[in-house]
Short mmCIF file of C-alpha atoms and ligand atoms in Angstrom, two decimals:
data_model
loop_
_atom_site.label_atom_id
_atom_site.label_comp_id
_atom_site.label_asym_id
_atom_site.label_seq_id
_atom_site.Cartn_x
_atom_site.Cartn_y
_atom_site.Cartn_z
CA UNK O 151 0.00 0.00 0.00
CA UNK O 152 1.16 3.55 -0.76
CA UNK O 153 1.70 6.03 2.12
CA UNK O 154 -1.62 7.59 3.16
CA UNK O 155 -1.57 11.41 2.98
CA UNK O 156 -2.93 13.27 6.02
CA UNK O 157 -5.83 14.62 4.01
CA UNK O 158 -7.07 11.07 3.27
CA UNK O 159 -6.65 9.49 6.71
CA UNK O 160 -10.01 10.48 8.24
CA UNK O 161 -11.83 9.14 5.19
CA UNK O 162 -9.90 5.88 5.48
CA UNK O 163 -10.83 5.47 9.14
CA UNK O 164 -14.44 6.20 8.33
CA UNK O 165 -14.48 3.72 5.39
CA UNK O 166 -13.04 0.96 7.58
CA UNK O 167 -15.46 1.77 10.42
CA UNK O 168 -18.30 1.28 7.94
CA UNK O 169 -16.70 -1.90 6.69
CA UNK O 170 -16.63 -3.23 10.26
CA UNK O 171 -20.43 -3.09 10.21
CA UNK O 172 -22.59 -4.10 13.15
CA UNK O 173 -23.08 -0.55 14.42
CA UNK O 174 -26.29 0.16 16.33
CA UNK O 175 -28.35 3.21 15.49
CA UNK O 176 -28.25 6.19 17.86
CA UNK O 177 -31.91 5.42 18.74
CA UNK O 178 -31.01 1.89 19.80
CA UNK O 179 -27.98 3.10 21.76
CA UNK O 180 -30.13 5.60 23.62
CA UNK O 181 -32.33 2.80 25.01
CA UNK O 182 -29.52 1.71 27.33
CA UNK O 183 -28.58 3.58 30.49
CA UNK O 184 -25.12 4.39 29.18
CA UNK O 185 -23.38 7.55 30.31
CA UNK O 186 -20.40 9.30 28.79
CA UNK O 187 -18.04 11.19 31.10
CA UNK O 188 -16.84 14.66 30.15
CA UNK O 189 -13.35 13.70 31.32
CA UNK O 190 -13.17 10.58 29.15
CA UNK O 191 -13.95 12.35 25.89
CA UNK O 192 -11.80 15.34 26.84
CA UNK O 193 -8.81 13.24 27.95
CA UNK O 194 -5.84 14.51 25.97
CA UNK O 195 -3.59 11.49 26.40
CA UNK O 196 -1.34 12.95 29.10
CA UNK O 197 0.13 10.93 31.97
CA UNK O 198 3.24 10.88 34.12
CA UNK O 199 5.39 9.75 31.19
CA UNK O 200 3.12 10.97 28.40
CA UNK O 201 2.65 14.37 26.80
CA UNK O 202 -0.85 15.08 25.48
CA UNK O 203 -1.59 13.85 21.96
CA UNK O 204 -4.98 15.54 21.50
CA UNK O 205 -6.35 19.06 21.58
CA UNK O 206 -8.62 20.21 24.43
CA UNK O 207 -12.38 19.66 23.95
CA UNK O 208 -15.06 21.59 25.84
CA UNK O 209 -18.39 20.36 27.14
CA UNK O 210 -20.38 21.82 24.23
CA UNK O 211 -18.46 19.65 21.76
CA UNK O 212 -18.60 16.57 23.98
CA UNK O 213 -22.35 16.87 24.53
CA UNK O 214 -23.02 17.46 20.84
CA UNK O 215 -20.89 14.51 19.76
CA UNK O 216 -22.36 12.19 22.41
CA UNK O 217 -25.80 13.14 21.11
CA UNK O 218 -24.83 12.22 17.56
CA UNK O 219 -23.51 8.85 18.70
CA UNK O 220 -26.60 8.13 20.80
CA UNK O 221 -25.06 8.33 24.28
CA UNK O 222 -28.06 9.56 26.26
CA UNK O 223 -26.38 10.59 29.52
CA UNK O 224 -23.47 12.81 30.45
CA UNK O 225 -21.37 12.83 33.63
CA UNK O 226 -18.77 15.27 34.90
CA UNK O 227 -16.40 16.34 37.64
CA UNK O 228 -16.99 19.82 39.01
CA UNK O 229 -13.62 21.01 37.68
CA UNK O 230 -13.97 19.33 34.28
CA UNK O 231 -16.28 22.21 33.45
CA UNK O 232 -15.88 24.87 36.15
CA UNK O 233 -12.43 26.35 36.81
CA UNK O 234 -11.37 25.77 40.43
CA UNK O 235 -11.34 29.49 41.15
CA UNK O 236 -14.92 29.90 39.88
CA UNK O 237 -16.44 27.17 42.09
CA UNK O 238 -19.31 28.49 44.15
CA UNK O 239 -19.08 31.91 42.46
CA UNK O 240 -21.38 33.65 39.98
CA UNK O 241 -19.32 32.32 37.08
CA UNK O 242 -20.30 28.80 38.13
CA UNK O 243 -23.96 29.73 37.75
CA UNK O 244 -23.50 30.91 34.18
CA UNK O 245 -21.46 27.83 33.23
CA UNK O 246 -24.05 25.48 34.74
CA UNK O 247 -26.67 27.41 32.82
CA UNK O 248 -24.80 26.90 29.57
CA UNK O 249 -24.40 23.20 30.32
CA UNK O 250 -28.13 22.89 31.00
CA UNK O 251 -28.93 24.58 27.68
CA UNK O 252 -26.48 22.42 25.79
CA UNK O 253 -27.90 19.21 27.31
CA UNK O 254 -31.41 20.32 26.46
CA UNK O 255 -30.53 21.31 22.92
CA UNK O 256 -29.03 17.88 22.23
CA UNK O 257 -31.52 15.81 24.24
CA UNK O 258 -29.02 14.50 26.81
CA UNK O 259 -29.47 14.18 30.56
CA UNK O 260 -26.87 14.67 33.25
CA UNK O 261 -26.99 11.48 35.31
CA UNK O 262 -24.02 11.95 37.64
CA UNK O 263 -21.73 14.60 39.06
CA UNK O 264 -18.49 14.02 40.94
CA UNK O 265 -16.06 16.15 42.89
CA UNK O 266 -12.41 16.27 41.91
CA UNK O 267 -10.57 15.67 45.21
CA UNK O 268 -7.27 14.41 43.83
CA UNK O 269 -5.76 16.73 41.19
CA UNK O 270 -5.36 20.19 42.68
CA UNK O 271 -2.45 20.96 45.02
CA UNK O 272 -4.93 21.64 47.82
CA UNK O 273 -5.46 17.84 48.05
CA UNK O 274 -1.75 17.09 48.55
CA UNK O 275 -2.56 15.68 52.00
CA UNK O 276 -5.94 14.32 50.80
CA UNK O 277 -9.46 15.72 51.24
CA UNK O 278 -9.32 14.38 54.81
CA UNK O 279 -6.09 16.16 55.74
CA UNK O 280 -5.06 16.98 59.30
CA UNK O 281 -5.77 20.65 58.68
CA UNK O 282 -9.37 21.61 59.52
CA UNK O 283 -9.18 24.23 56.76
CA UNK O 284 -8.55 21.64 54.07
CA UNK O 285 -11.41 19.55 55.44
CA UNK O 286 -13.71 22.55 55.45
CA UNK O 287 -12.72 23.23 51.87
CA UNK O 288 -13.48 19.57 51.01
CA UNK O 289 -16.93 19.92 52.62
CA UNK O 290 -17.53 23.07 50.58
CA UNK O 291 -16.53 21.26 47.40
CA UNK O 292 -18.76 18.22 47.87
CA UNK O 293 -21.72 20.38 48.96
CA UNK O 294 -21.20 22.59 45.93
CA UNK O 295 -21.19 19.51 43.67
CA UNK O 296 -24.47 18.38 45.23
CA UNK O 297 -25.95 21.76 44.26
CA UNK O 298 -24.61 21.49 40.71
CA UNK O 299 -26.05 17.96 40.53
CA UNK O 300 -29.53 19.13 41.53
CA UNK O 301 -29.27 22.07 39.16
CA UNK O 302 -28.49 19.72 36.25
CA UNK O 303 -31.07 17.10 37.25
CA UNK O 304 -28.55 14.40 38.21
CA UNK O 305 -29.50 11.32 40.23
CA UNK O 306 -26.04 10.25 41.34
CA UNK O 307 -22.96 11.73 42.97
CA UNK O 308 -19.71 9.77 42.80
CA UNK O 309 -16.72 10.02 45.12
CA UNK O 310 -13.33 8.68 44.21
CA UNK O 311 -11.25 9.73 47.24
CA UNK O 312 -8.03 9.55 45.19
CA UNK O 313 -5.40 10.88 47.50
CA UNK O 314 -6.84 9.32 50.67
CA UNK O 315 -3.68 7.48 51.68
CA UNK O 316 0.03 8.13 52.08
CA UNK O 317 3.53 7.71 50.73
CA UNK O 318 5.43 7.49 54.01
CA UNK O 319 4.23 5.18 56.77
CA UNK O 320 3.05 6.64 60.03
CA UNK O 321 2.50 10.10 58.56
CA UNK O 322 -1.28 9.72 58.81
CA UNK O 323 -3.37 8.01 61.42
CA UNK O 324 -5.79 5.80 59.52
CA UNK O 325 -8.83 5.74 61.82
CA UNK O 326 -8.73 9.49 62.28
CA UNK O 327 -8.35 10.09 58.55
CA UNK O 328 -11.27 7.79 57.73
CA UNK O 329 -13.47 9.60 60.25
CA UNK O 330 -12.49 12.91 58.70
CA UNK O 331 -13.32 11.59 55.26
CA UNK O 332 -16.69 10.47 56.59
CA UNK O 333 -17.16 14.07 57.71
CA UNK O 334 -17.04 15.26 54.10
CA UNK O 335 -19.56 12.62 52.99
CA UNK O 336 -21.83 13.46 55.91
CA UNK O 337 -21.70 17.12 54.93
CA UNK O 338 -22.65 16.17 51.35
CA UNK O 339 -25.57 13.99 52.43
CA UNK O 340 -26.91 16.49 54.94
CA UNK O 341 -26.67 19.31 52.42
CA UNK O 342 -28.33 17.08 49.83
CA UNK O 343 -31.30 16.49 52.13
CA UNK O 344 -31.77 20.26 52.54
CA UNK O 345 -31.33 21.09 48.83
CA UNK O 346 -33.56 18.22 47.67
CA UNK O 347 -36.29 19.37 50.02
CA UNK O 348 -36.09 22.92 48.75
CA UNK O 349 -36.13 21.80 45.13
CA UNK O 350 -38.77 19.08 45.62
CA UNK O 351 -36.42 16.51 44.18
CA UNK O 352 -35.30 13.15 45.54
CA UNK O 353 -31.90 13.14 47.22
CA UNK O 354 -28.95 11.96 45.16
CA UNK O 355 -27.47 8.50 45.42
CA UNK O 356 -23.96 8.99 46.80
CA UNK O 357 -21.62 6.35 45.39
CA UNK O 358 -18.10 5.57 46.55
CA UNK O 359 -15.49 4.41 44.06
CA UNK O 360 -12.39 2.50 45.13
CA UNK O 361 -9.10 2.21 43.27
CA UNK O 362 -6.37 0.00 44.75
CA UNK O 363 -3.00 1.50 43.70
CA UNK O 364 -3.14 5.08 42.50
CA UNK O 365 -2.37 7.91 43.13
CA UNK O 366 -1.02 7.28 46.63
CA UNK O 367 1.49 4.56 47.52
CA UNK O 368 -0.92 3.15 50.10
CA UNK O 369 -4.67 3.64 49.85
CA UNK O 370 -6.98 3.70 52.87
CA UNK O 371 -10.06 2.45 50.98
CA UNK O 372 -8.55 0.36 48.19
CA UNK O 373 -11.44 -1.92 47.18
CA UNK O 374 -15.21 -1.95 46.94
CA UNK O 375 -15.22 -4.33 49.91
CA UNK O 376 -13.28 -1.80 51.98
CA UNK O 377 -15.86 0.80 50.94
CA UNK O 378 -18.70 -1.49 52.07
CA UNK O 379 -17.06 -1.96 55.46
CA UNK O 380 -16.64 1.83 55.68
CA UNK O 381 -20.32 2.45 54.82
CA UNK O 382 -21.48 0.03 57.52
CA UNK O 383 -18.84 1.05 60.10
CA UNK O 384 -21.01 3.57 61.91
CA UNK O 385 -19.08 6.70 60.89
CA UNK O 386 -21.66 7.85 58.33
CA UNK O 387 -24.70 9.80 59.50
CA UNK O 388 -26.70 8.62 56.46
CA UNK O 389 -25.40 5.20 55.42
CA UNK O 390 -28.68 4.58 53.60
CA UNK O 391 -27.77 7.40 51.16
CA UNK O 392 -24.33 5.99 50.39
CA UNK O 393 -23.62 3.08 48.04
CA UNK O 394 -21.00 2.03 45.53
CA UNK O 395 -19.73 2.92 42.10
CA UNK O 396 -17.40 -0.02 41.46
CA UNK O 397 -15.15 0.24 38.44
CA UNK O 398 -14.56 -3.01 36.54
CA UNK O 399 -10.81 -2.45 36.15
CA UNK O 400 -10.26 -1.23 39.70
CA UNK O 401 -11.46 -4.58 41.05
CA UNK O 402 -9.37 -6.47 38.51
CA UNK O 403 -6.26 -4.39 39.28
CA UNK O 404 -5.85 -5.74 42.80
CA UNK O 405 -6.29 -9.30 41.57
CA UNK O 406 -9.96 -9.65 42.44
CA UNK O 407 -12.72 -11.07 40.29
CA UNK O 408 -14.89 -8.10 39.26
CA UNK O 409 -17.96 -10.32 39.04
CA UNK O 410 -17.49 -11.48 42.64
CA UNK O 411 -16.92 -7.89 43.82
CA UNK O 412 -20.17 -6.88 42.12
CA UNK O 413 -21.95 -9.85 43.68
CA UNK O 414 -20.86 -8.72 47.17
CA UNK O 415 -22.13 -5.21 46.42
CA UNK O 416 -25.44 -6.69 45.21
CA UNK O 417 -25.82 -8.70 48.42
CA UNK O 418 -25.35 -5.52 50.43
CA UNK O 419 -27.91 -3.69 48.26
CA UNK O 420 -25.24 -1.14 47.35
CA UNK O 421 -24.60 -1.67 43.64
CA UNK O 422 -25.92 1.66 42.40
CA UNK O 423 -23.59 2.86 39.65
CA UNK O 424 -20.97 1.07 37.56
CA UNK O 425 -17.85 2.35 35.74
CA UNK O 426 -17.25 0.17 32.71
CA UNK O 427 -13.90 -0.40 31.08
CA UNK O 428 -11.25 -3.10 30.77
CA UNK O 429 -7.59 -3.78 31.48
CA UNK O 430 -5.17 -6.18 33.09
CA UNK O 431 -4.59 -7.64 36.55
CA UNK O 432 -1.91 -6.11 38.78
CA UNK O 433 -1.10 -3.22 36.42
CA UNK O 434 -1.81 0.49 36.70
CA UNK O 435 -5.15 2.04 35.80
CA UNK O 436 -4.98 1.60 32.01
CA UNK O 437 -8.71 2.29 31.52
CA UNK O 438 -9.03 0.42 28.20
CA UNK O 439 -12.48 0.41 26.61
CA UNK O 440 -14.99 -2.26 27.60
CA UNK O 441 -14.54 -5.74 26.15
CA UNK O 442 -11.16 -5.21 24.47
CA UNK O 443 -9.23 -7.31 26.99
CA UNK O 444 -11.61 -9.62 28.82
CA UNK O 445 -14.73 -10.13 26.68
CA UNK O 446 -15.61 -13.51 28.22
CA UNK O 447 -15.36 -12.12 31.74
CA UNK O 448 -17.41 -9.14 30.68
CA UNK O 449 -20.10 -11.42 29.30
CA UNK O 450 -20.22 -13.13 32.68
CA UNK O 451 -20.39 -9.83 34.54
CA UNK O 452 -23.39 -8.80 32.47
CA UNK O 453 -25.10 -12.15 33.01
CA UNK O 454 -24.85 -11.47 36.74
CA UNK O 455 -26.18 -7.93 36.42
CA UNK O 456 -29.02 -8.90 34.08
CA UNK O 457 -30.09 -11.77 36.30
CA UNK O 458 -30.22 -9.40 39.30
CA UNK O 459 -32.11 -6.70 37.39
CA UNK O 460 -29.40 -4.09 37.85
CA UNK O 461 -30.91 -0.91 36.44
CA UNK O 462 -28.29 1.73 37.26
CA UNK O 463 -26.03 3.54 34.81
CA UNK O 464 -23.13 2.07 32.86
CA UNK O 465 -20.57 4.85 32.87
CA UNK O 466 -17.98 4.69 30.07
CA UNK O 467 -15.02 5.50 32.30
CA UNK O 468 -12.17 4.70 29.99
CA UNK O 469 -9.42 6.60 28.28
CA UNK O 470 -9.35 6.68 24.50
CA UNK O 471 -5.79 5.60 23.69
CA UNK O 472 -3.14 8.19 22.90
CA UNK O 473 -2.97 6.83 19.36
CA UNK O 474 -6.56 7.89 18.71
CA UNK O 475 -7.01 11.37 17.23
CA UNK O 476 -9.50 14.04 18.28
CA UNK O 477 -11.89 12.99 15.55
CA UNK O 478 -11.18 9.31 16.28
CA UNK O 479 -12.47 9.77 19.84
CA UNK O 480 -15.97 10.33 18.46
CA UNK O 481 -15.68 8.39 15.21
CA UNK O 482 -14.12 5.21 16.61
CA UNK O 483 -13.59 5.20 20.37
CA UNK O 484 -17.03 5.98 21.81
CA UNK O 485 -19.31 4.35 19.21
CA UNK O 486 -17.33 1.11 19.30
CA UNK O 487 -17.25 1.02 23.10
CA UNK O 488 -21.02 1.55 23.25
CA UNK O 489 -21.64 -1.10 20.61
CA UNK O 490 -19.46 -3.72 22.29
CA UNK O 491 -21.31 -3.06 25.53
CA UNK O 492 -24.72 -3.45 23.88
CA UNK O 493 -23.63 -6.62 22.10
CA UNK O 494 -22.32 -8.12 25.34
CA UNK O 495 -25.52 -7.10 27.12
CA UNK O 496 -27.64 -8.80 24.47
CA UNK O 497 -25.40 -11.85 24.53
CA UNK O 498 -25.90 -12.01 28.30
CA UNK O 499 -29.60 -12.32 27.46
CA UNK O 500 -28.73 -15.26 25.17
CA UNK O 501 -26.83 -16.89 28.04
CA UNK O 502 -29.79 -16.53 30.39
CA UNK O 503 -32.12 -18.06 27.79
CA UNK O 504 -29.75 -20.81 26.64
CA UNK O 505 -31.37 -24.25 27.08
CA UNK O 506 -28.03 -26.03 27.44
CA UNK O 507 -26.81 -23.77 30.23
CA UNK O 508 -30.22 -23.99 31.87
CA UNK O 509 -30.23 -27.77 31.68
CA UNK O 510 -26.72 -27.95 33.08
CA UNK O 511 -27.30 -25.57 35.97
CA UNK O 512 -30.66 -27.16 36.83
CA UNK O 513 -28.97 -30.57 36.94
CA UNK O 514 -26.14 -29.24 39.13
CA UNK O 515 -28.69 -27.79 41.54
CA UNK O 516 -30.74 -30.99 41.56
CA UNK O 517 -27.60 -32.89 42.65
CA UNK O 518 -26.99 -36.66 42.59
CA UNK O 519 -29.09 -39.57 43.80
CA UNK O 520 -29.86 -39.77 47.53
CA UNK O 521 -27.05 -41.25 49.62
CA UNK O 522 -25.96 -41.09 53.26
CA UNK O 523 -25.02 -37.41 53.62
CA UNK O 524 -22.62 -38.24 56.47
CA UNK O 525 -20.54 -40.36 54.07
CA UNK O 526 -18.08 -38.16 52.14
CA UNK O 527 -17.14 -40.93 49.68
CA UNK O 528 -20.76 -41.67 48.85
CA UNK O 529 -21.63 -37.98 48.38
CA UNK O 530 -18.57 -37.52 46.15
CA UNK O 531 -19.41 -40.59 44.05
CA UNK O 532 -23.00 -39.43 43.65
CA UNK O 533 -21.81 -36.26 41.88
CA UNK O 534 -18.68 -37.38 40.08
CA UNK O 535 -20.09 -37.26 36.54
CA UNK O 536 -22.43 -34.35 37.16
CA UNK O 537 -19.61 -31.97 38.01
CA UNK O 538 -18.12 -32.21 34.51
CA UNK O 539 -20.93 -29.81 33.68
CA UNK O 540 -18.94 -26.91 35.19
CA UNK O 541 -16.45 -27.08 32.35
CA UNK O 542 -19.21 -27.69 29.83
CA UNK O 543 -20.88 -24.45 30.95
CA UNK O 544 -17.56 -22.64 30.42
CA UNK O 545 -17.36 -24.04 26.90
CA UNK O 546 -20.94 -23.06 26.16
CA UNK O 547 -20.23 -19.48 27.26
CA UNK O 548 -17.29 -19.39 24.86
CA UNK O 549 -19.57 -20.67 22.09
CA UNK O 550 -22.09 -17.94 22.83
CA UNK O 551 -19.28 -15.37 22.82
CA UNK O 552 -18.22 -16.37 19.31
CA UNK O 553 -21.75 -16.89 18.03
CA UNK O 554 -21.51 -20.69 17.68
CA UNK O 555 -24.94 -21.04 19.32
CA UNK O 556 -26.33 -19.19 16.31
CA UNK O 557 -24.67 -21.49 13.84
CA UNK O 558 -21.30 -19.84 13.31
CA UNK O 559 -18.77 -22.56 12.46
CA UNK O 560 -15.13 -22.79 11.48
CA UNK O 561 -13.78 -25.57 9.34
CA UNK O 562 -10.44 -26.57 7.94
C1 LIG H 879 -10.44 9.44 37.74
C2 LIG H 879 -10.53 8.00 38.13
C3 LIG H 879 -11.80 7.40 37.69
C4 LIG H 879 -12.96 7.97 38.46
C5 LIG H 879 -13.17 9.41 38.19
C6 LIG H 879 -14.29 9.91 39.07
S1 LIG H 879 -11.75 10.34 38.38
O1 LIG H 879 -10.44 9.58 36.35
O2 LIG H 879 -9.43 7.31 37.56
O3 LIG H 879 -11.81 6.03 37.82
O4 LIG H 879 -14.12 7.28 38.11
O5 LIG H 879 -13.87 10.80 40.01
MN1 LIG H 880 -13.84 5.21 37.48
MN1 LIG H 881 -9.80 3.39 36.21
#
């Protein structure tokens, strides 16, 4: 092939996207509770060892492009859209106004707002720092986000504590720090109750998000399980208002099984919001788009969520790779992520309706013929053949993943 001149590259990408086929229409995409974060689309590719590769993008562009794709919901940090120095000031009001107009114009809804408590230098010692002034500032920030959320009609507030941890041991006292962090959440919930009452709106669902390794060396609430223990520990004044926003990759990063982490959240009645993406175990937060690394595991995750009637948002919290251009973010990155999610969701429906999987799981639950249940050898023998079904179910899931259950075959 001849070198491709710059002027022809976008057309090439678009031709090959069409050739891929299988794209859902924007109308179909809008039927799912999928949200697109401002920060994901506006991510410029920068990191500790990476200079940006893309130009900045504002909320007007992101909202317009999400609308074209068929992403029905938009999520944001306070400082993704409001400069830190404008927070709580008149300028905030006019920005929020512009956001509201832009959402309305393009038929999107704001489903979630979150407070940035990790980036600015003020959070160097975390939002639950020893200094009462920092903690008061943190309370102001989360209360302000609650107000922005109500203003924009959001239902959820997310909290990723980020810098809640330390580099050098013994520098922070963990129990004290956790209580101080609870103070910020309590301030948010109490303020929410007052604002919701005034605005005749339901209170927001406040969702904690854990990440195991970054950006501190040691993290005080590294997993969704740690968050659950924190919610039920007695330090929150409104534990009923606080649930979880697990992120798929964050559970995988520490070596956990995301599906099991989600199951524990479901048991506790706290699975309210879900950040969807992909990546690798025991690596940093690579935030790859859903289904590109672990499609079989993702299929299983969605089987669990479908079978438990999860009806919260699926938030596309991933980072378009640095190799993707500004136009590629909206031409390739987001539509393909949405479409893989929808396909996996529909395939999870196939799994739940599959007669072979049903037969196998029914048989496993029925168990073997009656024997003396105090006799380990007899109980084992009664199930020896039946248990081969575990692997058969695994194989069937693979078949469903590749479409073999619908007749797709390979031959030599
Ligand atoms: C940050 C983090 C994400 C969180 C965002 C919400 S901030 O990008 O890595 O996982 O969901 O605060
Ligand atoms: Mn996330
Ligand atoms: Mn992440």
